[in-house]
């Protein structure tokens, strides 16, 4: 009832429900309550993956109302797939940002490779954070949230209402999936706790992603061609294709290497 009064969407309510259920289950394991408590599921939760396509991102980056610092930060989030707080909490180790298991959402350590520009952006973001804490006494979390607010403001400036800063991370994931085709590697790369979470992104056809991100169209197309080529032999061996391929039982015996005598 409280969530409905605040106008929370089903996904937000589902997140709140998960926390409540986790707490109730903890109480049951500790024997603070005698029985498990049933908490109804939230209906109509949205499963559509939202991402910032190339056209929208270009429009945001061309806005004169957005400070250069925030534009560099947006580019960093899109290029690394980092969560909002990770550039502030991670450890800089050479050309890598180490996301420590103690602060990571998935409780696993991972390393994000940085280009010189990305590394400079992380240093700049941290310097700005330290300055505002020292000068105004702001809390770090409120400084981190400023990036989300600036992104939301930029989206509204180009008449886009349904995107958030986290959707830049989604963009990175769908691009990496479409280019590599390796959902397990992408899951480890972005620090998902469970590969099932990453599998949701793989439901978007690669060519749809290629249309939304023309810069990567060539890479995605070449990857799909290689995949199709590698599957050709398997298709030839399928039962329904034996007659057409000429590689039935007799055909396979015909190409069998000669036995040594």
PDB file of N, CA and C in Angstrom, residues 149-227:
ATOM      1  N   UNK A 149      21.470  12.042 -11.398  1.00  0.00           N
ATOM      2  CA  UNK A 149      20.549  13.167 -11.605  1.00  0.00           C
ATOM      3  C   UNK A 149      20.906  13.946 -12.865  1.00  0.00           C
ATOM      4  N   UNK A 150      22.210  14.130 -13.102  1.00  0.00           N
ATOM      5  CA  UNK A 150      22.640  14.850 -14.297  1.00  0.00           C
ATOM      6  C   UNK A 150      22.294  14.077 -15.564  1.00  0.00           C
ATOM      7  N   UNK A 151      22.402  12.762 -15.489  1.00  0.00           N
ATOM      8  CA  UNK A 151      22.055  11.953 -16.655  1.00  0.00           C
ATOM      9  C   UNK A 151      20.552  12.032 -16.911  1.00  0.00           C
ATOM     10  N   UNK A 152      19.771  11.972 -15.851  1.00  0.00           N
ATOM     11  CA  UNK A 152      18.314  12.057 -15.992  1.00  0.00           C
ATOM     12  C   UNK A 152      17.933  13.412 -16.574  1.00  0.00           C
ATOM     13  N   UNK A 153      18.595  14.461 -16.120  1.00  0.00           N
ATOM     14  CA  UNK A 153      18.319  15.803 -16.621  1.00  0.00           C
ATOM     15  C   UNK A 153      18.657  15.895 -18.114  1.00  0.00           C
ATOM     16  N   UNK A 154      19.771  15.264 -18.503  1.00  0.00           N
ATOM     17  CA  UNK A 154      20.182  15.274 -19.913  1.00  0.00           C
ATOM     18  C   UNK A 154      19.167  14.532 -20.775  1.00  0.00           C
ATOM     19  N   UNK A 155      18.657  13.415 -20.265  1.00  0.00           N
ATOM     20  CA  UNK A 155      17.651  12.638 -21.009  1.00  0.00           C
ATOM     21  C   UNK A 155      16.385  13.456 -21.219  1.00  0.00           C
ATOM     22  N   UNK A 156      15.984  14.164 -20.200  1.00  0.00           N
ATOM     23  CA  UNK A 156      14.774  14.983 -20.320  1.00  0.00           C
ATOM     24  C   UNK A 156      14.973  16.119 -21.310  1.00  0.00           C
ATOM     25  N   UNK A 157      16.211  16.591 -21.413  1.00  0.00           N
ATOM     26  CA  UNK A 157      16.507  17.687 -22.351  1.00  0.00           C
ATOM     27  C   UNK A 157      16.326  17.258 -23.798  1.00  0.00           C
ATOM     28  N   UNK A 158      16.426  15.945 -24.055  1.00  0.00           N
ATOM     29  CA  UNK A 158      16.207  15.436 -25.420  1.00  0.00           C
ATOM     30  C   UNK A 158      14.887  14.668 -25.506  1.00  0.00           C
ATOM     31  N   UNK A 159      14.002  14.940 -24.530  1.00  0.00           N
ATOM     32  CA  UNK A 159      12.644  14.375 -24.503  1.00  0.00           C
ATOM     33  C   UNK A 159      12.623  12.859 -24.334  1.00  0.00           C
ATOM     34  N   UNK A 160      13.519  12.336 -23.518  1.00  0.00           N
ATOM     35  CA  UNK A 160      13.547  10.909 -23.184  1.00  0.00           C
ATOM     36  C   UNK A 160      13.313  10.782 -21.684  1.00  0.00           C
ATOM     37  N   UNK A 161      12.261  10.071 -21.287  1.00  0.00           N
ATOM     38  CA  UNK A 161      11.869  10.031 -19.879  1.00  0.00           C
ATOM     39  C   UNK A 161      12.165   8.706 -19.179  1.00  0.00           C
ATOM     40  N   UNK A 162      12.323   7.632 -19.939  1.00  0.00           N
ATOM     41  CA  UNK A 162      12.363   6.302 -19.311  1.00  0.00           C
ATOM     42  C   UNK A 162      13.765   5.714 -19.195  1.00  0.00           C
ATOM     43  N   UNK A 163      14.802   6.535 -19.210  1.00  0.00           N
ATOM     44  CA  UNK A 163      16.170   6.031 -19.097  1.00  0.00           C
ATOM     45  C   UNK A 163      16.857   6.589 -17.854  1.00  0.00           C
ATOM     46  N   UNK A 164      17.768   5.779 -17.298  1.00  0.00           N
ATOM     47  CA  UNK A 164      18.517   6.163 -16.108  1.00  0.00           C
ATOM     48  C   UNK A 164      20.001   5.878 -16.328  1.00  0.00           C
ATOM     49  N   UNK A 165      20.820   6.357 -15.407  1.00  0.00           N
ATOM     50  CA  UNK A 165      22.267   6.168 -15.526  1.00  0.00           C
ATOM     51  C   UNK A 165      22.623   4.685 -15.616  1.00  0.00           C
ATOM     52  N   UNK A 166      21.918   3.842 -14.884  1.00  0.00           N
ATOM     53  CA  UNK A 166      22.214   2.403 -14.881  1.00  0.00           C
ATOM     54  C   UNK A 166      22.022   1.787 -16.266  1.00  0.00           C
ATOM     55  N   UNK A 167      21.215   2.421 -17.106  1.00  0.00           N
ATOM     56  CA  UNK A 167      20.985   1.890 -18.446  1.00  0.00           C
ATOM     57  C   UNK A 167      22.228   1.977 -19.333  1.00  0.00           C
ATOM     58  N   UNK A 168      23.208   2.808 -18.943  1.00  0.00           N
ATOM     59  CA  UNK A 168      24.490   2.824 -19.653  1.00  0.00           C
ATOM     60  C   UNK A 168      25.220   1.503 -19.430  1.00  0.00           C
ATOM     61  N   UNK A 169      25.094   0.953 -18.237  1.00  0.00           N
ATOM     62  CA  UNK A 169      25.663  -0.364 -17.939  1.00  0.00           C
ATOM     63  C   UNK A 169      24.972  -1.433 -18.789  1.00  0.00           C
ATOM     64  N   UNK A 170      23.647  -1.312 -18.914  1.00  0.00           N
ATOM     65  CA  UNK A 170      22.914  -2.247 -19.762  1.00  0.00           C
ATOM     66  C   UNK A 170      23.393  -2.183 -21.209  1.00  0.00           C
ATOM     67  N   UNK A 171      23.677  -0.970 -21.672  1.00  0.00           N
ATOM     68  CA  UNK A 171      24.174  -0.798 -23.042  1.00  0.00           C
ATOM     69  C   UNK A 171      25.492  -1.538 -23.228  1.00  0.00           C
ATOM     70  N   UNK A 172      26.357  -1.411 -22.249  1.00  0.00           N
ATOM     71  CA  UNK A 172      27.656  -2.098 -22.328  1.00  0.00           C
ATOM     72  C   UNK A 172      27.457  -3.610 -22.400  1.00  0.00           C
ATOM     73  N   UNK A 173      26.551  -4.127 -21.594  1.00  0.00           N
ATOM     74  CA  UNK A 173      26.327  -5.574 -21.545  1.00  0.00           C
ATOM     75  C   UNK A 173      25.788  -6.098 -22.872  1.00  0.00           C
ATOM     76  N   UNK A 174      24.782  -5.415 -23.432  1.00  0.00           N
ATOM     77  CA  UNK A 174      24.208  -5.914 -24.687  1.00  0.00           C
ATOM     78  C   UNK A 174      25.207  -5.816 -25.833  1.00  0.00           C
ATOM     79  N   UNK A 175      26.050  -4.781 -25.825  1.00  0.00           N
ATOM     80  CA  UNK A 175      27.073  -4.651 -26.869  1.00  0.00           C
ATOM     81  C   UNK A 175      28.095  -5.771 -26.749  1.00  0.00           C
ATOM     82  N   UNK A 176      28.560  -6.013 -25.540  1.00  0.00           N
ATOM     83  CA  UNK A 176      29.571  -7.062 -25.318  1.00  0.00           C
ATOM     84  C   UNK A 176      29.009  -8.427 -25.691  1.00  0.00           C
ATOM     85  N   UNK A 177      27.746  -8.661 -25.358  1.00  0.00           N
ATOM     86  CA  UNK A 177      27.120  -9.940 -25.697  1.00  0.00           C
ATOM     87  C   UNK A 177      27.028 -10.093 -27.216  1.00  0.00           C
ATOM     88  N   UNK A 178      26.597  -9.040 -27.898  1.00  0.00           N
ATOM     89  CA  UNK A 178      26.421  -9.121 -29.346  1.00  0.00           C
ATOM     90  C   UNK A 178      27.755  -9.295 -30.073  1.00  0.00           C
ATOM     91  N   UNK A 179      28.807  -8.661 -29.561  1.00  0.00           N
ATOM     92  CA  UNK A 179      30.125  -8.728 -30.214  1.00  0.00           C
ATOM     93  C   UNK A 179      30.831 -10.049 -29.937  1.00  0.00           C
ATOM     94  N   UNK A 180      30.751 -10.548 -28.692  1.00  0.00           N
ATOM     95  CA  UNK A 180      31.498 -11.752 -28.308  1.00  0.00           C
ATOM     96  C   UNK A 180      30.692 -13.033 -28.444  1.00  0.00           C
ATOM     97  N   UNK A 181      29.393 -12.962 -28.161  1.00  0.00           N
ATOM     98  CA  UNK A 181      28.571 -14.164 -28.176  1.00  0.00           C
ATOM     99  C   UNK A 181      28.842 -15.088 -27.002  1.00  0.00           C
ATOM    100  N   UNK A 182      29.651 -14.636 -26.041  1.00  0.00           N
ATOM    101  CA  UNK A 182      30.023 -15.458 -24.887  1.00  0.00           C
ATOM    102  C   UNK A 182      29.350 -14.889 -23.644  1.00  0.00           C
ATOM    103  N   UNK A 183      28.169 -15.372 -23.342  1.00  0.00           N
ATOM    104  CA  UNK A 183      27.391 -14.813 -22.244  1.00  0.00           C
ATOM    105  C   UNK A 183      28.040 -15.090 -20.884  1.00  0.00           C
ATOM    106  N   UNK A 184      28.740 -16.206 -20.742  1.00  0.00           N
ATOM    107  CA  UNK A 184      29.401 -16.531 -19.476  1.00  0.00           C
ATOM    108  C   UNK A 184      30.538 -15.544 -19.202  1.00  0.00           C
ATOM    109  N   UNK A 185      31.326 -15.253 -20.239  1.00  0.00           N
ATOM    110  CA  UNK A 185      32.428 -14.299 -20.080  1.00  0.00           C
ATOM    111  C   UNK A 185      31.900 -12.910 -19.749  1.00  0.00           C
ATOM    112  N   UNK A 186      30.810 -12.514 -20.390  1.00  0.00           N
ATOM    113  CA  UNK A 186      30.221 -11.209 -20.130  1.00  0.00           C
ATOM    114  C   UNK A 186      29.703 -11.138 -18.700  1.00  0.00           C
ATOM    115  N   UNK A 187      29.099 -12.226 -18.224  1.00  0.00           N
ATOM    116  CA  UNK A 187      28.581 -12.279 -16.857  1.00  0.00           C
ATOM    117  C   UNK A 187      29.691 -12.058 -15.841  1.00  0.00           C
ATOM    118  N   UNK A 188      30.835 -12.726 -16.061  1.00  0.00           N
ATOM    119  CA  UNK A 188      31.982 -12.570 -15.163  1.00  0.00           C
ATOM    120  C   UNK A 188      32.567 -11.166 -15.272  1.00  0.00           C
ATOM    121  N   UNK A 189      32.566 -10.632 -16.478  1.00  0.00           N
ATOM    122  CA  UNK A 189      33.164  -9.321 -16.728  1.00  0.00           C
ATOM    123  C   UNK A 189      32.428  -8.200 -16.012  1.00  0.00           C
ATOM    124  N   UNK A 190      31.106  -8.283 -15.962  1.00  0.00           N
ATOM    125  CA  UNK A 190      30.326  -7.209 -15.351  1.00  0.00           C
ATOM    126  C   UNK A 190      29.980  -7.485 -13.893  1.00  0.00           C
ATOM    127  N   UNK A 191      30.355  -8.669 -13.396  1.00  0.00           N
ATOM    128  CA  UNK A 191      30.170  -8.959 -11.983  1.00  0.00           C
ATOM    129  C   UNK A 191      28.763  -9.336 -11.583  1.00  0.00           C
ATOM    130  N   UNK A 192      28.067 -10.062 -12.450  1.00  0.00           N
ATOM    131  CA  UNK A 192      26.746 -10.570 -12.061  1.00  0.00           C
ATOM    132  C   UNK A 192      26.921 -11.761 -11.125  1.00  0.00           C
ATOM    133  N   UNK A 193      26.087 -11.827 -10.105  1.00  0.00           N
ATOM    134  CA  UNK A 193      26.176 -12.917  -9.132  1.00  0.00           C
ATOM    135  C   UNK A 193      25.745 -14.241  -9.728  1.00  0.00           C
ATOM    136  N   UNK A 194      24.869 -14.195 -10.719  1.00  0.00           N
ATOM    137  CA  UNK A 194      24.324 -15.402 -11.325  1.00  0.00           C
ATOM    138  C   UNK A 194      24.218 -15.208 -12.832  1.00  0.00           C
ATOM    139  N   UNK A 195      24.656 -16.207 -13.596  1.00  0.00           N
ATOM    140  CA  UNK A 195      24.622 -16.088 -15.057  1.00  0.00           C
ATOM    141  C   UNK A 195      23.194 -15.965 -15.580  1.00  0.00           C
ATOM    142  N   UNK A 196      22.215 -16.430 -14.800  1.00  0.00           N
ATOM    143  CA  UNK A 196      20.820 -16.301 -15.226  1.00  0.00           C
ATOM    144  C   UNK A 196      20.440 -14.839 -15.397  1.00  0.00           C
ATOM    145  N   UNK A 197      21.043 -13.993 -14.570  1.00  0.00           N
ATOM    146  CA  UNK A 197      20.781 -12.560 -14.671  1.00  0.00           C
ATOM    147  C   UNK A 197      21.279 -12.021 -16.004  1.00  0.00           C
ATOM    148  N   UNK A 198      22.451 -12.492 -16.440  1.00  0.00           N
ATOM    149  CA  UNK A 198      23.015 -12.036 -17.709  1.00  0.00           C
ATOM    150  C   UNK A 198      22.259 -12.620 -18.886  1.00  0.00           C
ATOM    151  N   UNK A 199      21.712 -13.820 -18.717  1.00  0.00           N
ATOM    152  CA  UNK A 199      20.986 -14.479 -19.791  1.00  0.00           C
ATOM    153  C   UNK A 199      19.800 -13.645 -20.279  1.00  0.00           C
ATOM    154  N   UNK A 200      19.256 -12.812 -19.404  1.00  0.00           N
ATOM    155  CA  UNK A 200      18.128 -11.966 -19.802  1.00  0.00           C
ATOM    156  C   UNK A 200      18.538 -11.023 -20.935  1.00  0.00           C
ATOM    157  N   UNK A 201      19.806 -10.581 -20.911  1.00  0.00           N
ATOM    158  CA  UNK A 201      20.289  -9.666 -21.945  1.00  0.00           C
ATOM    159  C   UNK A 201      20.461 -10.382 -23.283  1.00  0.00           C
ATOM    160  N   UNK A 202      20.723 -11.686 -23.235  1.00  0.00           N
ATOM    161  CA  UNK A 202      20.960 -12.440 -24.466  1.00  0.00           C
ATOM    162  C   UNK A 202      19.684 -12.687 -25.258  1.00  0.00           C
ATOM    163  N   UNK A 203      18.523 -12.311 -24.672  1.00  0.00           N
ATOM    164  CA  UNK A 203      17.266 -12.480 -25.388  1.00  0.00           C
ATOM    165  C   UNK A 203      17.115 -11.457 -26.515  1.00  0.00           C
ATOM    166  N   UNK A 204      17.928 -10.409 -26.471  1.00  0.00           N
ATOM    167  CA  UNK A 204      17.875  -9.390 -27.529  1.00  0.00           C
ATOM    168  C   UNK A 204      18.699  -9.881 -28.713  1.00  0.00           C
ATOM    169  N   UNK A 205      18.110 -10.044 -29.885  1.00  0.00           N
ATOM    170  CA  UNK A 205      18.850 -10.537 -31.052  1.00  0.00           C
ATOM    171  C   UNK A 205      20.035  -9.640 -31.381  1.00  0.00           C
ATOM    172  N   UNK A 206      21.196 -10.229 -31.693  1.00  0.00           N
ATOM    173  CA  UNK A 206      22.392  -9.441 -31.999  1.00  0.00           C
ATOM    174  C   UNK A 206      22.197  -8.410 -33.105  1.00  0.00           C
ATOM    175  N   UNK A 207      21.419  -8.756 -34.127  1.00  0.00           N
ATOM    176  CA  UNK A 207      21.228  -7.818 -35.226  1.00  0.00           C
ATOM    177  C   UNK A 207      20.364  -6.626 -34.823  1.00  0.00           C
ATOM    178  N   UNK A 208      19.512  -6.797 -33.811  1.00  0.00           N
ATOM    179  CA  UNK A 208      18.765  -5.665 -33.260  1.00  0.00           C
ATOM    180  C   UNK A 208      19.736  -4.705 -32.592  1.00  0.00           C
ATOM    181  N   UNK A 209      20.693  -5.274 -31.861  1.00  0.00           N
ATOM    182  CA  UNK A 209      21.719  -4.456 -31.208  1.00  0.00           C
ATOM    183  C   UNK A 209      22.591  -3.774 -32.256  1.00  0.00           C
ATOM    184  N   UNK A 210      22.902  -4.476 -33.339  1.00  0.00           N
ATOM    185  CA  UNK A 210      23.702  -3.895 -34.426  1.00  0.00           C
ATOM    186  C   UNK A 210      22.989  -2.686 -35.029  1.00  0.00           C
ATOM    187  N   UNK A 211      21.672  -2.751 -35.148  1.00  0.00           N
ATOM    188  CA  UNK A 211      20.905  -1.625 -35.686  1.00  0.00           C
ATOM    189  C   UNK A 211      20.929  -0.427 -34.744  1.00  0.00           C
ATOM    190  N   UNK A 212      20.937  -0.710 -33.439  1.00  0.00           N
ATOM    191  CA  UNK A 212      20.913   0.364 -32.447  1.00  0.00           C
ATOM    192  C   UNK A 212      22.302   0.944 -32.187  1.00  0.00           C
ATOM    193  N   UNK A 213      23.340   0.166 -32.506  1.00  0.00           N
ATOM    194  CA  UNK A 213      24.709   0.623 -32.293  1.00  0.00           C
ATOM    195  C   UNK A 213      25.512   0.414 -33.587  1.00  0.00           C
ATOM    196  N   UNK A 214      25.322   1.281 -34.592  1.00  0.00           N
ATOM    197  CA  UNK A 214      25.969   1.119 -35.900  1.00  0.00           C
ATOM    198  C   UNK A 214      27.493   1.011 -35.834  1.00  0.00           C
ATOM    199  N   UNK A 215      28.106   1.592 -34.822  1.00  0.00           N
ATOM    200  CA  UNK A 215      29.565   1.522 -34.684  1.00  0.00           C
ATOM    201  C   UNK A 215      30.038   0.081 -34.577  1.00  0.00           C
ATOM    202  N   UNK A 216      29.206  -0.778 -33.981  1.00  0.00           N
ATOM    203  CA  UNK A 216      29.591  -2.174 -33.754  1.00  0.00           C
ATOM    204  C   UNK A 216      28.967  -3.141 -34.762  1.00  0.00           C
ATOM    205  N   UNK A 217      28.269  -2.606 -35.751  1.00  0.00           N
ATOM    206  CA  UNK A 217      27.549  -3.467 -36.699  1.00  0.00           C
ATOM    207  C   UNK A 217      28.489  -4.422 -37.425  1.00  0.00           C
ATOM    208  N   UNK A 218      29.627  -3.936 -37.873  1.00  0.00           N
ATOM    209  CA  UNK A 218      30.565  -4.783 -38.610  1.00  0.00           C
ATOM    210  C   UNK A 218      31.085  -5.921 -37.738  1.00  0.00           C
ATOM    211  N   UNK A 219      31.456  -5.620 -36.504  1.00  0.00           N
ATOM    212  CA  UNK A 219      31.972  -6.642 -35.589  1.00  0.00           C
ATOM    213  C   UNK A 219      30.912  -7.696 -35.295  1.00  0.00           C
ATOM    214  N   UNK A 220      29.684  -7.245 -35.070  1.00  0.00           N
ATOM    215  CA  UNK A 220      28.604  -8.182 -34.762  1.00  0.00           C
ATOM    216  C   UNK A 220      28.305  -9.065 -35.963  1.00  0.00           C
ATOM    217  N   UNK A 221      28.261  -8.473 -37.147  1.00  0.00           N
ATOM    218  CA  UNK A 221      27.969  -9.235 -38.365  1.00  0.00           C
ATOM    219  C   UNK A 221      29.036 -10.278 -38.632  1.00  0.00           C
ATOM    220  N   UNK A 222      30.303  -9.902 -38.464  1.00  0.00           N
ATOM    221  CA  UNK A 222      31.402 -10.851 -38.686  1.00  0.00           C
ATOM    222  C   UNK A 222      31.347 -11.995 -37.682  1.00  0.00           C
ATOM    223  N   UNK A 223      31.002 -11.689 -36.442  1.00  0.00           N
ATOM    224  CA  UNK A 223      30.905 -12.739 -35.421  1.00  0.00           C
ATOM    225  C   UNK A 223      29.799 -13.730 -35.768  1.00  0.00           C
ATOM    226  N   UNK A 224      28.676 -13.223 -36.235  1.00  0.00           N
ATOM    227  CA  UNK A 224      27.558 -14.088 -36.596  1.00  0.00           C
ATOM    228  C   UNK A 224      27.889 -14.956 -37.808  1.00  0.00           C
ATOM    229  N   UNK A 225      28.658 -14.410 -38.752  1.00  0.00           N
ATOM    230  CA  UNK A 225      29.077 -15.185 -39.920  1.00  0.00           C
ATOM    231  C   UNK A 225      29.991 -16.333 -39.506  1.00  0.00           C
ATOM    232  N   UNK A 226      30.915 -16.058 -38.587  1.00  0.00           N
ATOM    233  CA  UNK A 226      31.827 -17.096 -38.097  1.00  0.00           C
ATOM    234  C   UNK A 226      31.064 -18.183 -37.367  1.00  0.00           C
ATOM    235  N   UNK A 227      30.061 -17.773 -36.584  1.00  0.00           N
ATOM    236  CA  UNK A 227      29.245 -18.737 -35.850  1.00  0.00           C
ATOM    237  C   UNK A 227      28.485 -19.631 -36.821  1.00  0.00           C
TER     238      UNK A 227
END
